[in-house]
PDB file of C-alpha atoms and ligand atoms in Angstrom:
ATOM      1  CA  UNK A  70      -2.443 -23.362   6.858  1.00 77.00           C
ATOM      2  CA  UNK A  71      -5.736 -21.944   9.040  1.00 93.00           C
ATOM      3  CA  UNK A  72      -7.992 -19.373   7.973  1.00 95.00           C
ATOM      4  CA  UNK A  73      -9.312 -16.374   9.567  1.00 97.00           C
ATOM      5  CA  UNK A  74     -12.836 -14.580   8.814  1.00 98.00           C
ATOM      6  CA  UNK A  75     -13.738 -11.234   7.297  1.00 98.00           C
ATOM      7  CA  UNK A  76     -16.743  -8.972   7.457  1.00 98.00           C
ATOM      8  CA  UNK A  77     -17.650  -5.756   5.973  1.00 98.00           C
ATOM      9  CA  UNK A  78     -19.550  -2.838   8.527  1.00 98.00           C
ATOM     10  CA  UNK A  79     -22.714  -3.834   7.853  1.00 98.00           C
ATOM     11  CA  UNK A  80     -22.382  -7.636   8.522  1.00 98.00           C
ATOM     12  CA  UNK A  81     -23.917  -8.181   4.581  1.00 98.00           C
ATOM     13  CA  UNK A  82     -20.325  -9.510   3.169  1.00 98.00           C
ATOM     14  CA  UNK A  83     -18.435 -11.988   4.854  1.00 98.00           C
ATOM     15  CA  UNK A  84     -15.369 -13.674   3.455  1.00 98.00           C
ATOM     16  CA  UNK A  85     -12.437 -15.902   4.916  1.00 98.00           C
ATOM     17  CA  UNK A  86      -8.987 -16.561   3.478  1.00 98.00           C
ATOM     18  CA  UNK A  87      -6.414 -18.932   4.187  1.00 97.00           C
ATOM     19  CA  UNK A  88      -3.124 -17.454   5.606  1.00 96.00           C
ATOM     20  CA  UNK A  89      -0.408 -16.833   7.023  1.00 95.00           C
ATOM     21  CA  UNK A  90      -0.228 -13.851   4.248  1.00 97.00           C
ATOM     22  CA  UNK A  91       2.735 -13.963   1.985  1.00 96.00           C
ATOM     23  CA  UNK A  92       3.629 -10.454   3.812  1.00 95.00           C
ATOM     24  CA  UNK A  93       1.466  -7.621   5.468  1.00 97.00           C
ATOM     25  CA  UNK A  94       1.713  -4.001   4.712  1.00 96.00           C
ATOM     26  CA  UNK A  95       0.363  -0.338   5.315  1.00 97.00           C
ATOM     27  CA  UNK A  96      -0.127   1.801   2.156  1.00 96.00           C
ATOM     28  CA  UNK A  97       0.022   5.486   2.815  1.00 97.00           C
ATOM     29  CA  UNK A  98      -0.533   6.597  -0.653  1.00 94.00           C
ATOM     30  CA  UNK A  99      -3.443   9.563  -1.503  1.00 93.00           C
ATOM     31  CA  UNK A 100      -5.405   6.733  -2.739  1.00 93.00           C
ATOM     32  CA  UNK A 101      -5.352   4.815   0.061  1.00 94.00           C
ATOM     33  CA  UNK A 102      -6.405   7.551   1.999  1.00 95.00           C
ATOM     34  CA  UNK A 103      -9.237   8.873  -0.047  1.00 93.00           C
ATOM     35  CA  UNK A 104     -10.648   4.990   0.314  1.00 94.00           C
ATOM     36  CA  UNK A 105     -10.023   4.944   4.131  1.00 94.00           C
ATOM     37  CA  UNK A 106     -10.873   7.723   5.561  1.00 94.00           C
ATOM     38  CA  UNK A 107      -7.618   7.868   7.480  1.00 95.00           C
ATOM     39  CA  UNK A 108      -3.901   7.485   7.457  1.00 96.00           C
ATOM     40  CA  UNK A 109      -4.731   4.785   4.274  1.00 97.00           C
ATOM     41  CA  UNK A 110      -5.089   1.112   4.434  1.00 97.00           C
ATOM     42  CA  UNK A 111      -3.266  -1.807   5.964  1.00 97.00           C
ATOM     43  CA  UNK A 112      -3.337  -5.196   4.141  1.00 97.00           C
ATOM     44  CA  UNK A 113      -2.426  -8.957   3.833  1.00 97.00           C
ATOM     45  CA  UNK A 114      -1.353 -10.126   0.687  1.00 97.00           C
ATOM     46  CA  UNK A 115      -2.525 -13.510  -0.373  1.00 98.00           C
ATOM     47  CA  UNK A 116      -3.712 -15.418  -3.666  1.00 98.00           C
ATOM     48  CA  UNK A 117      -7.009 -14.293  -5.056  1.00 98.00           C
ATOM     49  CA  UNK A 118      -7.967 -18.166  -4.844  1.00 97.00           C
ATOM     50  CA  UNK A 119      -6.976 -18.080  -1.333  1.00 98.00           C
ATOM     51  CA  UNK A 120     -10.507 -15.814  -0.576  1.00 98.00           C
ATOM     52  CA  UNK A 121     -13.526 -17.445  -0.527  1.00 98.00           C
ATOM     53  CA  UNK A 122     -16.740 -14.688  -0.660  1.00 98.00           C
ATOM     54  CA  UNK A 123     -19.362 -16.656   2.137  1.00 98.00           C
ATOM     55  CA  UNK A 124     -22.185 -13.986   1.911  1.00 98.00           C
ATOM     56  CA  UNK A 125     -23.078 -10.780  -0.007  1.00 98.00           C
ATOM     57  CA  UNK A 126     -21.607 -11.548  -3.308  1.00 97.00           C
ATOM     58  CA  UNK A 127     -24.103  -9.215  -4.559  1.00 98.00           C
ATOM     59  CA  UNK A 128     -23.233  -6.487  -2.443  1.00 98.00           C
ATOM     60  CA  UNK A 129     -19.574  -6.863  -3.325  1.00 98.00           C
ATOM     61  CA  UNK A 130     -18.283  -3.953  -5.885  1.00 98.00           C
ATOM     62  CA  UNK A 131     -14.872  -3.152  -7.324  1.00 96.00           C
ATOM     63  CA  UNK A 132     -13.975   0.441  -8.737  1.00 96.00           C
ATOM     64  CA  UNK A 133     -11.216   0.839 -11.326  1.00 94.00           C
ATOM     65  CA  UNK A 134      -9.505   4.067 -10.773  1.00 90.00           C
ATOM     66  CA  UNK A 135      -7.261   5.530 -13.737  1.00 88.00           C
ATOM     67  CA  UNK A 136      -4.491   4.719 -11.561  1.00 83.00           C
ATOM     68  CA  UNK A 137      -3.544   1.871  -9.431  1.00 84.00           C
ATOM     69  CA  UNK A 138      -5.438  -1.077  -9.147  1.00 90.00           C
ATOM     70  CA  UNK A 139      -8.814  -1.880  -8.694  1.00 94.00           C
ATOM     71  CA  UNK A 140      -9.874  -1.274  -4.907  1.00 96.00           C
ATOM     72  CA  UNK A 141     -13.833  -3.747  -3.714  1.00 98.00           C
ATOM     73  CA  UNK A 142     -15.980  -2.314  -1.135  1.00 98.00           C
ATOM     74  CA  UNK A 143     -19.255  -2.941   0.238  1.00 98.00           C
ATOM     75  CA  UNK A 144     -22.024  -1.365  -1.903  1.00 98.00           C
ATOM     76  CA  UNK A 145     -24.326  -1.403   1.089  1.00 98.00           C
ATOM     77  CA  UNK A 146     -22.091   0.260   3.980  1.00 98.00           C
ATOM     78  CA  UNK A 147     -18.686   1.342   2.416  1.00 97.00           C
ATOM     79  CA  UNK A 148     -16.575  -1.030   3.771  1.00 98.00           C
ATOM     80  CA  UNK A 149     -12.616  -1.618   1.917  1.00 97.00           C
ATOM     81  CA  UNK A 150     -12.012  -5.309   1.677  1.00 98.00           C
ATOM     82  CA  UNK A 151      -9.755  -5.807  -0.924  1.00 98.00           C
ATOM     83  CA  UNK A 152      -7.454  -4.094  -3.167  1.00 96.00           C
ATOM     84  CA  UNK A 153      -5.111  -4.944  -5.746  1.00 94.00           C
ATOM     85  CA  UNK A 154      -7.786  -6.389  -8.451  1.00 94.00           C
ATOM     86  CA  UNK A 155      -9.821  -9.026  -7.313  1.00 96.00           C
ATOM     87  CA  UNK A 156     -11.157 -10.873  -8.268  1.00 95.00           C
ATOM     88  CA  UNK A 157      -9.408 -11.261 -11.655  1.00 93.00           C
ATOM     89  CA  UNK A 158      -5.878 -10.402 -10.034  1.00 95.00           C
ATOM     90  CA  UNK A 159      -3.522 -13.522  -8.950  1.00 97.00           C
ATOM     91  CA  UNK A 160      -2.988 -11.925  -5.901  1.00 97.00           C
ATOM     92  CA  UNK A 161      -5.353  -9.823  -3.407  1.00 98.00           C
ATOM     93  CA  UNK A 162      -4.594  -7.163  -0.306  1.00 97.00           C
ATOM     94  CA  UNK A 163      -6.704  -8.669   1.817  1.00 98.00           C
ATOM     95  CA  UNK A 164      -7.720  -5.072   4.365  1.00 98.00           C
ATOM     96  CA  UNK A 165      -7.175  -5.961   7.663  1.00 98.00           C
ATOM     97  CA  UNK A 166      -9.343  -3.542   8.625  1.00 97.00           C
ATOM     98  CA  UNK A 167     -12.113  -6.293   7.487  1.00 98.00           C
ATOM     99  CA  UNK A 168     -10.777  -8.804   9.345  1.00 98.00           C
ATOM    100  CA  UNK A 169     -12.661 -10.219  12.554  1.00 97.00           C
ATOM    101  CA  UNK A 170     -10.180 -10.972  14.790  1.00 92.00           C
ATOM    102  CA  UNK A 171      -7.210  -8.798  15.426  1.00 89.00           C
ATOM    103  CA  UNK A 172      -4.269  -9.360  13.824  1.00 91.00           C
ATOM    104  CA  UNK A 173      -1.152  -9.581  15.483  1.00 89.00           C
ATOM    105  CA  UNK A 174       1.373  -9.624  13.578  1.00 90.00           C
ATOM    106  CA  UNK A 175       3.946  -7.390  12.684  1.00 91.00           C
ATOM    107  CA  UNK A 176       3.788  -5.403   9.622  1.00 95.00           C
ATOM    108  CA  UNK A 177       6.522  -5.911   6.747  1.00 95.00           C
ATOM    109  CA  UNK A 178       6.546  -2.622   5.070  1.00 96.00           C
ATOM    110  CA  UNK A 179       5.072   0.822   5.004  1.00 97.00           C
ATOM    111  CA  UNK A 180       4.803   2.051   1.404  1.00 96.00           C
ATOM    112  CA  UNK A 181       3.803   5.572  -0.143  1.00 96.00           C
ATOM    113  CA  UNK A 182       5.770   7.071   2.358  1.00 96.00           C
ATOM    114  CA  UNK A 183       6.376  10.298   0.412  1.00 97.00           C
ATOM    115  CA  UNK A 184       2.514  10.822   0.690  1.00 96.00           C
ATOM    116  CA  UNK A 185       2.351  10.964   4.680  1.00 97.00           C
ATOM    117  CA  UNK A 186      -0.185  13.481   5.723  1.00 96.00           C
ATOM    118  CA  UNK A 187       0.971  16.540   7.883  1.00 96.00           C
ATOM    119  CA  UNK A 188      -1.277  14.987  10.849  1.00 96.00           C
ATOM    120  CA  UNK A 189      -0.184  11.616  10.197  1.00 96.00           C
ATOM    121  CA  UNK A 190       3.238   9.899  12.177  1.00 94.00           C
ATOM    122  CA  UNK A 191       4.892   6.511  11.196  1.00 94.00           C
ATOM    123  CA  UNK A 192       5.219   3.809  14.586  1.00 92.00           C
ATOM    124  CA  UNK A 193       8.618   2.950  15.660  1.00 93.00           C
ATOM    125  CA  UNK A 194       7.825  -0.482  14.548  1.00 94.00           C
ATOM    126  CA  UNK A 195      11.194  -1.247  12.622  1.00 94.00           C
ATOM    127  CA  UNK A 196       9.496  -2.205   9.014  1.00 96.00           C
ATOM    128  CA  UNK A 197      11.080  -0.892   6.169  1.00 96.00           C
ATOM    129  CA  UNK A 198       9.981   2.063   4.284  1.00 96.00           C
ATOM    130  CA  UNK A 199       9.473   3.054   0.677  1.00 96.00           C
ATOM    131  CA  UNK A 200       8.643   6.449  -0.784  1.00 95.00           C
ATOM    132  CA  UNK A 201       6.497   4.859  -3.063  1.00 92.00           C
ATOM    133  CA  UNK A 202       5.692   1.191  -3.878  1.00 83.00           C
ATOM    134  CA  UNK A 203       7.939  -1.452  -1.780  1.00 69.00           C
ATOM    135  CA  UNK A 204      10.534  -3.712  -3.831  1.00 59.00           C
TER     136      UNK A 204
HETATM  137 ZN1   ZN B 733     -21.503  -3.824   4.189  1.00 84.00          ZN
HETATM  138 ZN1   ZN B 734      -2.205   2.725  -1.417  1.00 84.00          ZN
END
C-alpha cells in the first residue's frame, strides 16, 4: 500500500489516498462531460476512508444532481476531484485529473460509451467497453 497526492487548480485543496485503486476507469457519459469540460472524466476507484482531505476542507463542495451520484469540486477554482458521493459513499472515483503525479497505469474500462461525442475517438488501448455503466 503507498499513497499518491492530489490537488485541485488553484493549489487551495489538497488530498492523498492510498492505492493501488480497486480499478481505474474513463466515464464518457453527458454528465461527465458537462463537469469536465471535455471528453468526461477519468477516475480511480477506492474507499471513501481511503482519502484523507490535507487542506481546503472548506473550499471542498459536492453537488447532487437528479441523476447519478453526487460529483465534489473546488468552490474556489472549479476543479473535479471526486465523484461517486463522497464523502458519505463507501466508495469514491478518485479524478485523476487531480492527481499530482501522472498515472501510469492502464485503464480498466471505458463506460457511457453510447454517449461519445461526434469530436470525441476511443484509444486503441484494449479496455473493455460498456454503452452505459460497466458490470
Ligand atoms: Zn481550487
Ligand atoms: Zn460519467
Amino acid at each position: 500500500m503507498s499513497e499518491l497526492t492530489g490537488s485541485c487548480l488553484c493549489g487551495g485543496v489538497r488530498f492523498e489516498v492510498d492505492v493501488p485503486f480497486e480499478r481505474v476507469n474513463a466515464c464518457h457519459c453527458t454528465s461527465c462531460k458537462k463537469i469536465s469540460g471535455g471528453g468526461g472524466t477519468v477516475s480511480g476507484r477506492a474507499r471513501t476512508d481511503a482519502i484523507r482531505i490535507l487542506a481546503g476542507e472548506d473550499l471542498v463542495r459536492t453537488f447532487q444532481p437528479d441523476e447519478g451520484v453526487a460529483k465534489t469540486f473546488c468552490s474556489e477554482c472549479g476543479s473535479n476531484l471526486f465523484g461517486g458521493g463522497w464523502p458519505e459513499s463507501e466508495w469514491t472515483s478518485v479524478r485523476l485529473t487531480a492527481l499530482d503525479e501522472p498515472f501510469e497505469e492502464p485503464l480498466g474500462s471505458h463506460l457511457f460509451v453510447r454517449s461519445l461525442a461526434p469530436w470525441e475517438v476511443l484509444p486503441d488501448d484494449g479496455a473493455e467497453r460498456f454503452e452505459v455503466r460497466g458490470a
